[in-house]
Amino acid sequence: MSVQETESVRERKRRMIIGLTILLLVALVGSLFLVPQRKDNQPVNSIDPPKMEERGFGEDGELDMTNAQTIRDGVQQRADESMLELVINNNPIYENGKVNWMIENPAKNRKLLQVDVYLDGKVIYKSPTLKPNQKVQTAEVDLSYMKAGTNKVVAAFNFYDESTKYLVANNSMVINLTIKDGGSEK
């Protein structure tokens, strides 16, 4: 090989190395602009996650498990207090101007109770406010405008806090109200 050929080969190698270096730099710079930048330690391509509320911190240390039964009883008591029992006659009968609703607010509910009964979205009965351990056995109601037979009605139970009188829970159920001899044909 001649000196000229050797210099030409060296020149080609040098140009190839420079070209590859420039290509590598362009690829590196391009990737920095094309890849989304993470902000606030968020994962790439994510929607802003909900941020934690500032609530302070709990107590240091582990739970005292020396009396596990007391803990279980306390948890069960809390669960029982949060449960509300619905008591009503599923098949009340209207007869002689009265309905045997048999609505009860059990003592364990510990809330005030009002029950409204609806037929086709219209209130047909409103119970008095029942304290825990009170009931409505039967109530006088004028349903003489209703046809004799069985009607599906909705009993809406509204529970209120005794001290604030604010609504704390509500629920409803469908019951079958039978209109006997007191009802008339429309």
Coordinates of N, CA, C and O in Angstrom, one line a residue:
M1 N 0.8 -1.2 0.0 CA 0.0 0.0 0.0 C 0.9 1.2 0.0 O 1.9 1.3 0.7
S2 N 0.4 2.2 -0.7 CA 1.2 3.4 -0.8 C 0.8 4.4 0.3 O -0.2 4.2 1.0
V3 N 1.6 5.4 0.5 CA 1.3 6.4 1.5 C 0.0 7.1 1.3 O -0.7 7.4 2.2
Q4 N -0.3 7.3 0.0 CA -1.5 8.0 -0.3 C -2.7 7.2 0.1 O -3.7 7.7 0.6
E5 N -2.7 5.9 -0.2 CA -3.8 5.0 0.1 C -3.9 4.9 1.6 O -5.1 4.8 2.1
T6 N -2.9 4.8 2.3 CA -2.9 4.7 3.8 C -3.6 6.0 4.3 O -4.4 5.9 5.2
E7 N -3.2 7.1 3.8 CA -3.8 8.4 4.3 C -5.2 8.4 4.0 O -6.0 8.9 4.7
S8 N -5.6 8.0 2.8 CA -7.0 8.0 2.4 C -7.8 7.0 3.3 O -9.0 7.4 3.7
V9 N -7.3 5.9 3.7 CA -8.0 5.0 4.6 C -8.1 5.6 5.9 O -9.2 5.5 6.6
R10 N -7.1 6.2 6.4 CA -7.1 6.9 7.7 C -8.2 8.0 7.7 O -8.9 8.3 8.6
E11 N -8.2 8.8 6.6 CA -9.1 9.9 6.4 C -10.6 9.4 6.5 O -11.4 9.9 7.1
R12 N -10.8 8.3 5.8 CA -12.2 7.7 5.8 C -12.6 7.2 7.2 O -13.7 7.4 7.6
K13 N -11.6 6.6 7.9 CA -11.9 6.1 9.3 C -12.2 7.3 10.2 O -13.1 7.3 11.0
R14 N -11.4 8.4 10.0 CA -11.6 9.5 10.8 C -13.0 10.2 10.5 O -13.7 10.6 11.4
R15 N -13.3 10.3 9.2 CA -14.6 10.8 8.9 C -15.8 10.0 9.4 O -16.8 10.5 9.9
M16 N -15.6 8.7 9.4 CA -16.6 7.7 9.8 C -16.8 7.9 11.3 O -17.9 7.9 11.9
I17 N -15.7 8.0 12.1 CA -15.8 8.2 13.5 C -16.4 9.5 13.9 O -17.3 9.6 14.7
I18 N -16.1 10.6 13.1 CA -16.7 11.9 13.4 C -18.2 11.8 13.0 O -19.0 12.3 13.8
G19 N -18.5 11.2 11.9 CA -19.9 11.1 11.5 C -20.7 10.3 12.6 O -21.8 10.7 12.9
L20 N -20.2 9.2 13.0 CA -20.9 8.4 14.0 C -21.0 9.2 15.4 O -22.1 9.1 16.0
T21 N -20.0 9.9 15.7 CA -20.1 10.7 16.9 C -21.1 11.8 16.8 O -21.9 12.0 17.7
I22 N -21.2 12.5 15.7 CA -22.2 13.5 15.4 C -23.6 12.8 15.5 O -24.6 13.4 16.1
L23 N -23.8 11.7 14.8 CA -25.1 11.0 14.8 C -25.5 10.6 16.2 O -26.6 10.7 16.6
L24 N -24.5 10.1 17.0 CA -24.8 9.7 18.4 C -25.3 11.0 19.2 O -26.2 10.9 20.0
L25 N -24.6 12.1 19.0 CA -24.9 13.3 19.7 C -26.3 13.8 19.3 O -27.1 14.2 20.2
V26 N -26.6 13.7 18.0 CA -28.0 14.2 17.5 C -29.0 13.2 18.1 O -30.1 13.7 18.6
A27 N -28.8 11.9 18.2 CA -29.8 11.0 18.7 C -30.0 11.3 20.2 O -31.1 11.3 20.7
L28 N -28.9 11.5 20.9 CA -29.0 11.8 22.4 C -29.7 13.1 22.6 O -30.7 13.2 23.5
V29 N -29.4 14.2 21.9 CA -30.1 15.5 22.1 C -31.6 15.3 21.7 O -32.5 15.8 22.4
G30 N -31.9 14.6 20.6 CA -33.3 14.4 20.2 C -34.1 13.6 21.2 O -35.2 13.9 21.4
S31 N -33.5 12.6 21.8 CA -34.2 11.8 22.8 C -34.5 12.6 24.0 O -35.6 12.4 24.7
L32 N -33.7 13.6 24.4 CA -34.0 14.4 25.5 C -35.2 15.3 25.2 O -36.0 15.6 26.2
F33 N -35.4 15.7 24.0 CA -36.6 16.6 23.7 C -37.9 15.7 23.4 O -39.0 16.2 23.7
L34 N -37.7 14.5 22.9 CA -38.9 13.7 22.6 C -39.4 13.0 23.8 O -40.6 12.7 23.9
V35 N -38.6 12.6 24.8 CA -39.1 11.8 25.9 C -39.8 12.8 26.9 O -39.1 13.8 27.2
P36 N -41.1 12.6 27.3 CA -41.7 13.6 28.2 C -40.9 13.7 29.5 O -40.4 12.7 30.0
Q37 N -40.8 14.9 30.0 CA -40.1 15.1 31.2 C -41.0 14.9 32.4 O -42.2 15.3 32.4
R38 N -40.6 14.2 33.4 CA -41.3 13.9 34.6 C -41.3 15.1 35.5 O -40.3 15.8 35.7
K39 N -42.4 15.4 36.1 CA -42.5 16.5 37.1 C -43.1 16.0 38.4 O -44.0 15.2 38.4
D40 N -42.6 16.5 39.5 CA -43.0 16.1 40.8 C -43.0 14.6 41.0 O -43.9 14.0 41.6
N41 N -42.0 14.0 40.5 CA -41.8 12.5 40.6 C -43.0 11.7 40.1 O -43.3 10.7 40.7
Q42 N -43.7 12.2 39.1 CA -44.8 11.5 38.5 C -44.3 10.5 37.5 O -43.3 10.7 36.8
P43 N -45.0 9.3 37.3 CA -44.6 8.4 36.3 C -44.8 9.1 34.9 O -45.7 9.9 34.7
V44 N -44.1 8.6 33.9 CA -44.2 9.1 32.5 C -45.6 8.8 32.0 O -46.1 7.8 32.2
N45 N -46.2 9.8 31.3 CA -47.5 9.6 30.6 C -48.6 9.4 31.6 O -49.5 8.6 31.3
S46 N -48.6 10.0 32.8 CA -49.6 9.8 33.7 C -50.4 11.0 33.9 O -50.0 12.1 33.7
I47 N -51.7 10.9 34.4 CA -52.5 12.0 34.8 C -52.1 12.4 36.2 O -51.7 11.5 37.0
D48 N -52.3 13.6 36.5 CA -51.9 14.0 37.9 C -52.7 13.2 38.9 O -53.9 13.2 38.9
P49 N -52.0 12.5 39.7 CA -52.7 11.6 40.7 C -53.3 12.5 41.8 O -52.8 13.6 42.0
P50 N -54.3 12.1 42.5 CA -54.8 12.9 43.7 C -53.7 13.1 44.7 O -53.0 12.2 45.0
K51 N -53.7 14.3 45.2 CA -52.7 14.6 46.2 C -53.3 14.3 47.6 O -54.5 14.4 47.9
M52 N -52.4 13.8 48.5 CA -52.8 13.5 49.9 C -53.3 14.7 50.6 O -52.7 15.8 50.5
E53 N -54.3 14.6 51.4 CA -54.8 15.6 52.3 C -53.8 15.8 53.5 O -53.3 14.8 54.0
E54 N -53.6 17.0 53.9 CA -52.8 17.2 55.2 C -53.7 16.9 56.3 O -54.7 17.6 56.6
R55 N -53.5 15.9 57.1 CA -54.3 15.5 58.2 C -53.5 15.3 59.5 O -54.0 14.9 60.5
G56 N -52.2 15.6 59.5 CA -51.4 15.4 60.7 C -51.0 13.9 60.7 O -51.3 13.2 59.7
F57 N -50.4 13.5 61.7 CA -49.9 12.1 61.8 C -50.4 11.5 63.1 O -50.8 12.2 64.1
G58 N -50.5 10.1 63.1 CA -50.9 9.4 64.3 C -49.9 9.3 65.4 O -48.9 9.9 65.3
E59 N -50.2 8.5 66.3 CA -49.3 8.3 67.5 C -48.2 7.3 67.1 O -48.4 6.4 66.3
D60 N -47.0 7.5 67.6 CA -45.9 6.6 67.4 C -46.1 5.3 68.2 O -46.7 5.4 69.3
G61 N -45.6 4.2 67.7 CA -45.7 3.0 68.4 C -46.7 2.0 67.8 O -47.4 2.3 66.9
E62 N -46.7 0.8 68.4 CA -47.6 -0.3 68.0 C -48.9 -0.3 68.9 O -48.9 0.2 70.0
L63 N -49.9 -1.0 68.4 CA -51.1 -1.2 69.1 C -50.8 -2.0 70.4 O -50.0 -2.9 70.4
D64 N -51.5 -1.7 71.5 CA -51.4 -2.4 72.7 C -52.4 -3.6 72.5 O -53.6 -3.4 72.6
M65 N -51.9 -4.8 72.4 CA -52.7 -6.0 72.1 C -52.8 -6.8 73.4 O -53.1 -8.0 73.3
T66 N -52.6 -6.2 74.6 CA -52.6 -7.0 75.8 C -54.0 -7.5 76.1 O -54.2 -8.5 76.8
N67 N -55.0 -6.8 75.6 CA -56.4 -7.2 75.9 C -57.2 -7.2 74.5 O -58.0 -6.3 74.3
A68 N -56.9 -8.2 73.7 CA -57.5 -8.3 72.4 C -59.0 -8.4 72.5 O -59.7 -7.9 71.6
Q69 N -59.6 -9.1 73.5 CA -61.0 -9.2 73.6 C -61.7 -7.9 73.8 O -62.7 -7.6 73.2
T70 N -61.1 -7.0 74.5 CA -61.6 -5.6 74.7 C -61.6 -4.9 73.4 O -62.6 -4.2 73.1
I71 N -60.6 -5.1 72.6 CA -60.5 -4.4 71.3 C -61.6 -5.0 70.4 O -62.3 -4.2 69.8
R72 N -61.7 -6.3 70.4 CA -62.8 -6.9 69.5 C -64.2 -6.4 69.9 O -65.0 -6.1 69.1
D73 N -64.4 -6.3 71.3 CA -65.7 -5.9 71.7 C -66.0 -4.4 71.3 O -67.1 -4.1 71.0
G74 N -64.9 -3.6 71.4 CA -65.1 -2.2 71.0 C -65.4 -2.1 69.5 O -66.2 -1.3 69.1
V75 N -64.7 -2.8 68.7 CA -64.9 -2.8 67.3 C -66.3 -3.3 67.0 O -67.0 -2.7 66.2
Q76 N -66.8 -4.4 67.6 CA -68.1 -4.9 67.4 C -69.2 -3.9 67.8 O -70.2 -3.7 67.2
Q77 N -68.9 -3.2 69.0 CA -69.9 -2.2 69.4 C -70.0 -1.1 68.4 O -71.1 -0.6 68.1
R78 N -68.8 -0.6 67.8 CA -68.9 0.4 66.8 C -69.6 0.0 65.6 O -70.4 0.7 65.0
A79 N -69.4 -1.3 65.2 CA -70.2 -1.8 64.0 C -71.7 -1.9 64.3 O -72.5 -1.5 63.5
D80 N -72.0 -2.3 65.5 CA -73.4 -2.4 65.9 C -74.1 -1.0 65.9 O -75.2 -0.8 65.5
E81 N -73.3 0.0 66.4 CA -73.9 1.3 66.4 C -74.1 1.9 65.0 O -74.9 2.8 64.8
S82 N -73.3 1.5 64.1 CA -73.4 2.0 62.7 C -74.5 1.3 61.9 O -74.9 1.8 60.9
M83 N -75.0 0.2 62.4 CA -76.1 -0.5 61.7 C -77.5 0.0 62.2 O -77.7 0.2 63.4
L84 N -78.4 0.1 61.3 CA -79.7 0.6 61.6 C -80.7 -0.5 61.1 O -80.6 -0.9 60.0
E85 N -81.6 -0.9 62.0 CA -82.6 -1.9 61.7 C -83.9 -1.3 61.2 O -84.4 -0.3 61.8
L86 N -84.4 -1.8 60.1 CA -85.7 -1.3 59.5 C -86.8 -2.3 59.9 O -86.7 -3.5 59.6
V87 N -87.8 -1.8 60.6 CA -88.9 -2.7 61.0 C -90.2 -2.1 60.6 O -90.6 -1.0 61.0
I88 N -91.0 -2.9 59.7 CA -92.3 -2.5 59.2 C -93.0 -3.7 58.8 O -92.4 -4.7 58.4
N89 N -94.3 -3.7 58.8 CA -95.1 -4.8 58.3 C -95.0 -4.9 56.8 O -95.3 -3.9 56.1
N90 N -94.5 -6.0 56.3 CA -94.3 -6.1 54.8 C -95.7 -6.2 54.1 O -95.7 -6.0 52.9
N91 N -96.7 -6.5 54.8 CA -98.1 -6.7 54.2 C -99.1 -6.0 55.0 O -100.1 -6.7 55.5
P92 N -99.1 -4.7 55.2 CA -100.1 -4.0 56.0 C -101.4 -4.0 55.3 O -101.5 -4.1 54.1
I93 N -102.5 -3.9 56.1 CA -103.9 -4.0 55.6 C -104.6 -2.7 56.0 O -104.6 -2.3 57.2
Y94 N -105.3 -2.1 55.0 CA -106.1 -0.9 55.3 C -107.5 -1.4 55.5 O -108.1 -2.0 54.5
E95 N -108.1 -1.2 56.7 CA -109.5 -1.7 56.9 C -110.1 -0.8 57.9 O -109.5 -0.4 59.0
N96 N -111.3 -0.3 57.7 CA -112.1 0.5 58.6 C -111.3 1.8 59.0 O -111.3 2.2 60.1
G97 N -110.6 2.4 58.0 CA -109.9 3.7 58.2 C -108.6 3.6 58.9 O -108.0 4.6 59.3
K98 N -108.1 2.3 59.1 CA -106.8 2.1 59.8 C -105.9 1.2 59.0 O -106.4 0.3 58.3
V99 N -104.6 1.4 59.3 CA -103.6 0.5 58.7 C -102.7 0.0 59.8 O -102.3 0.7 60.7
N100 N -102.5 -1.3 59.7 CA -101.6 -2.0 60.8 C -100.1 -1.9 60.3 O -99.6 -2.9 59.9
W101 N -99.5 -0.7 60.4 CA -98.2 -0.5 59.8 C -97.1 -1.3 60.6 O -96.2 -1.8 60.0
M102 N -97.3 -1.4 61.9 CA -96.3 -2.1 62.8 C -94.9 -1.6 62.5 O -94.0 -2.4 62.3
I103 N -94.7 -0.3 62.6 CA -93.4 0.3 62.4 C -92.8 0.4 63.8 O -93.4 0.7 64.8
E104 N -91.5 0.0 63.9 CA -90.8 0.1 65.1 C -89.4 0.7 64.9 O -88.8 0.5 63.9
N105 N -89.0 1.5 65.9 CA -87.6 2.0 66.0 C -86.9 1.3 67.1 O -87.0 1.7 68.3
P106 N -86.2 0.2 66.9 CA -85.6 -0.6 67.9 C -84.6 0.2 68.8 O -84.0 1.2 68.3
A107 N -84.5 -0.1 70.1 CA -83.6 0.6 71.0 C -82.2 0.7 70.5 O -81.5 1.7 70.7
K108 N -81.7 -0.4 69.8 CA -80.3 -0.4 69.4 C -80.1 0.6 68.2 O -78.9 0.9 68.0
N109 N -81.1 1.1 67.6 CA -80.9 2.1 66.5 C -80.3 3.4 67.0 O -79.5 4.1 66.3
R110 N -80.6 3.8 68.2 CA -80.1 5.1 68.8 C -80.2 6.3 68.0 O -79.4 7.2 68.0
K111 N -81.2 6.3 67.1 CA -81.5 7.5 66.2 C -83.0 7.7 66.2 O -83.8 6.9 66.5
L112 N -83.4 9.0 65.9 CA -84.8 9.3 65.7 C -85.2 8.8 64.3 O -84.4 8.7 63.4
L113 N -86.4 8.3 64.2 CA -86.9 7.8 62.9 C -88.2 8.4 62.5 O -89.1 8.6 63.3
Q114 N -88.3 8.7 61.2 CA -89.6 9.1 60.6 C -89.7 8.2 59.3 O -88.8 8.0 58.6
V115 N -90.9 7.7 59.1 CA -91.2 6.8 58.0 C -92.3 7.5 57.2 O -93.3 7.9 57.7
D116 N -92.0 7.6 55.9 CA -93.0 8.1 54.9 C -93.3 7.0 53.9 O -92.4 6.3 53.4
V117 N -94.6 6.8 53.7 CA -95.0 5.8 52.7 C -95.6 6.5 51.5 O -96.4 7.4 51.5
Y118 N -95.1 6.0 50.3 CA -95.4 6.6 49.0 C -96.1 5.6 48.1 O -95.8 4.4 48.1
L119 N -97.1 6.1 47.4 CA -97.7 5.4 46.3 C -97.6 6.2 45.1 O -98.1 7.4 45.1
D120 N -96.9 5.7 44.1 CA -96.7 6.4 42.8 C -96.1 7.8 43.1 O -96.5 8.8 42.4
G121 N -95.1 7.9 44.0 CA -94.4 9.2 44.2 C -95.2 10.1 45.1 O -94.7 11.2 45.5
K122 N -96.4 9.8 45.6 CA -97.2 10.7 46.4 C -97.2 10.1 47.9 O -97.4 8.9 48.0
V123 N -97.0 11.0 48.9 CA -97.0 10.5 50.2 C -98.4 10.2 50.7 O -99.3 11.0 50.5
I124 N -98.6 8.9 51.2 CA -100.0 8.5 51.6 C -100.0 8.4 53.2 O -101.0 8.3 53.8
Y125 N -98.8 8.4 53.8 CA -98.7 8.3 55.2 C -97.4 8.8 55.7 O -96.3 8.6 55.1
K126 N -97.4 9.6 56.8 CA -96.2 10.1 57.5 C -96.3 9.7 58.9 O -97.3 10.1 59.6
S127 N -95.3 9.0 59.4 CA -95.3 8.5 60.8 C -94.9 9.7 61.7 O -94.3 10.6 61.2
P128 N -95.3 9.6 63.0 CA -94.8 10.5 63.9 C -93.3 10.2 64.1 O -92.8 9.2 63.6
T129 N -92.5 11.1 64.7 CA -91.1 10.8 65.0 C -91.0 9.8 66.1 O -91.7 9.9 67.1
L130 N -90.3 8.8 65.8 CA -90.1 7.7 66.8 C -88.7 7.7 67.4 O -87.7 7.7 66.7
K131 N -88.7 7.8 68.7 CA -87.5 7.7 69.5 C -87.1 6.2 69.5 O -87.9 5.4 69.2
P132 N -85.8 5.9 69.8 CA -85.5 4.5 70.0 C -86.4 3.8 71.0 O -86.8 4.4 72.0
N133 N -86.8 2.6 70.7 CA -87.8 1.8 71.5 C -89.2 2.4 71.5 O -89.9 2.2 72.4
Q134 N -89.6 3.0 70.4 CA -91.0 3.4 70.2 C -91.5 2.7 68.9 O -90.8 2.3 68.1
K135 N -92.9 2.8 68.8 CA -93.5 2.1 67.7 C -94.8 2.7 67.3 O -95.3 3.6 68.0
V136 N -95.3 2.4 66.1 CA -96.6 2.7 65.6 C -97.3 1.4 65.2 O -96.9 0.7 64.2
Q137 N -98.2 0.9 66.0 CA -98.8 -0.4 65.8 C -99.8 -0.2 64.6 O -99.7 -0.8 63.6
T138 N -100.8 0.7 64.8 CA -101.8 1.0 63.8 C -101.9 2.5 63.7 O -101.6 3.2 64.7
A139 N -102.4 3.0 62.6 CA -102.6 4.4 62.4 C -103.8 4.7 61.6 O -104.1 3.9 60.7
E140 N -104.6 5.7 62.0 CA -105.7 6.1 61.2 C -105.2 6.9 59.9 O -104.4 7.8 60.0
V141 N -105.7 6.5 58.8 CA -105.3 7.0 57.5 C -106.5 7.0 56.6 O -107.3 6.1 56.6
D142 N -106.7 8.1 55.8 CA -107.8 8.1 54.9 C -107.3 7.6 53.5 O -106.7 8.4 52.8
L143 N -107.5 6.3 53.2 CA -107.1 5.8 51.9 C -108.4 5.3 51.2 O -108.3 4.5 50.3
S144 N -109.5 5.9 51.5 CA -110.8 5.5 50.9 C -110.8 5.8 49.4 O -111.6 5.2 48.7
Y145 N -110.0 6.6 48.9 CA -109.9 6.9 47.5 C -109.2 5.8 46.7 O -109.3 5.8 45.5
M146 N -108.6 4.9 47.4 CA -107.8 3.9 46.7 C -108.7 2.7 46.3 O -109.7 2.4 47.1
K147 N -108.4 2.0 45.2 CA -109.2 0.8 44.8 C -108.8 -0.3 45.8 O -107.7 -0.5 46.3
A148 N -109.8 -1.2 46.0 CA -109.6 -2.4 46.8 C -108.6 -3.3 46.1 O -108.6 -3.3 44.8
G149 N -107.8 -4.0 46.8 CA -106.7 -4.8 46.3 C -105.4 -4.5 46.9 O -105.3 -3.8 47.8
T150 N -104.4 -5.1 46.3 CA -103.0 -5.0 46.8 C -102.2 -4.0 46.0 O -102.3 -4.0 44.7
N151 N -101.5 -3.1 46.6 CA -100.7 -2.0 45.9 C -99.3 -2.1 46.4 O -99.1 -2.3 47.6
K152 N -98.4 -2.0 45.5 CA -97.0 -1.9 45.9 C -96.7 -0.4 46.3 O -96.9 0.5 45.5
V153 N -96.2 -0.2 47.5 CA -95.9 1.1 48.0 C -94.5 1.1 48.5 O -93.9 0.1 48.8
V154 N -93.9 2.3 48.7 CA -92.5 2.4 49.1 C -92.5 3.0 50.5 O -93.1 4.1 50.7
A155 N -91.9 2.4 51.5 CA -91.7 2.9 52.8 C -90.3 3.5 52.9 O -89.3 2.8 52.8
A156 N -90.2 4.8 53.1 CA -88.9 5.5 53.2 C -88.6 5.7 54.7 O -89.3 6.4 55.4
F157 N -87.4 5.2 55.1 CA -87.0 5.4 56.5 C -85.9 6.5 56.6 O -84.9 6.4 55.8
N158 N -86.2 7.5 57.4 CA -85.2 8.6 57.5 C -84.8 8.6 59.0 O -85.6 8.8 59.9
F159 N -83.5 8.4 59.2 CA -82.9 8.4 60.6 C -82.2 9.8 60.8 O -81.4 10.2 60.0
Y160 N -82.4 10.3 62.0 CA -81.9 11.6 62.4 C -81.1 11.5 63.7 O -81.5 10.8 64.6
D161 N -80.1 12.4 63.8 CA -79.3 12.5 65.0 C -80.2 13.1 66.1 O -80.8 14.1 65.8
E162 N -80.2 12.6 67.3 CA -81.1 13.1 68.3 C -80.7 14.5 68.7 O -81.6 15.3 69.0
S163 N -79.5 14.8 68.8 CA -79.1 16.2 69.3 C -79.1 17.2 68.2 O -79.6 18.3 68.4
T164 N -78.7 16.9 67.0 CA -78.6 18.0 65.9 C -79.8 18.0 65.0 O -80.1 18.9 64.3
K165 N -80.6 16.9 65.0 CA -81.8 16.7 64.2 C -81.4 16.6 62.7 O -82.2 16.7 61.8
Y166 N -80.1 16.4 62.4 CA -79.7 16.3 61.0 C -79.9 14.8 60.5 O -79.7 13.9 61.3
L167 N -80.2 14.7 59.3 CA -80.4 13.3 58.7 C -79.0 12.6 58.7 O -78.0 13.2 58.2
V168 N -79.0 11.4 59.2 CA -77.7 10.7 59.2 C -77.8 9.4 58.3 O -76.7 8.9 57.9
A169 N -79.0 8.9 58.0 CA -79.1 7.8 57.1 C -80.5 7.7 56.6 O -81.5 8.2 57.3
N170 N -80.7 7.1 55.4 CA -82.0 6.8 54.9 C -82.0 5.5 54.1 O -80.9 5.2 53.6
N171 N -83.1 4.9 54.0 CA -83.2 3.7 53.2 C -84.7 3.5 52.9 O -85.6 4.2 53.5
S172 N -85.0 2.7 51.9 CA -86.4 2.4 51.6 C -86.6 1.0 51.2 O -85.7 0.3 50.9
M173 N -87.9 0.6 51.3 CA -88.2 -0.8 50.9 C -89.6 -0.8 50.3 O -90.5 0.1 50.7
V174 N -89.9 -1.7 49.4 CA -91.2 -1.9 48.8 C -92.0 -2.8 49.7 O -91.5 -3.9 50.1
I175 N -93.2 -2.5 50.0 CA -94.1 -3.3 50.8 C -95.5 -3.4 50.0 O -95.7 -2.6 49.1
N176 N -96.3 -4.4 50.4 CA -97.6 -4.6 49.7 C -98.7 -4.2 50.7 O -98.9 -4.8 51.7
L177 N -99.3 -3.1 50.3 CA -100.4 -2.5 51.1 C -101.7 -3.0 50.5 O -102.1 -2.8 49.3
T178 N -102.5 -3.7 51.3 CA -103.8 -4.3 50.8 C -104.9 -3.4 51.3 O -105.0 -3.1 52.5
I179 N -105.8 -3.0 50.4 CA -107.0 -2.2 50.7 C -108.1 -3.1 50.8 O -108.5 -3.8 49.8
K180 N -108.7 -3.2 52.0 CA -109.9 -4.1 52.2 C -111.2 -3.3 52.0 O -111.3 -2.4 51.2
D181 N -112.1 -3.6 52.9 CA -113.5 -3.0 52.7 C -113.5 -1.5 52.9 O -114.5 -0.9 52.5
G182 N -112.5 -0.9 53.4 CA -112.5 0.6 53.6 C -112.2 1.3 52.3 O -112.6 2.4 52.1
G183 N -111.6 0.6 51.3 CA -111.2 1.2 50.0 C -112.4 1.2 49.1 O -113.3 0.4 49.2
S184 N -112.4 2.1 48.2 CA -113.5 2.1 47.2 C -112.9 2.1 45.8 O -111.8 2.4 45.6
E185 N -113.7 1.7 44.8 CA -113.3 1.7 43.4 C -113.2 3.2 42.9 O -114.0 4.0 43.3
K186 N -112.2 3.4 42.1 CA -112.0 4.8 41.6 C -113.0 5.0 40.5 O -113.3 4.2 39.7

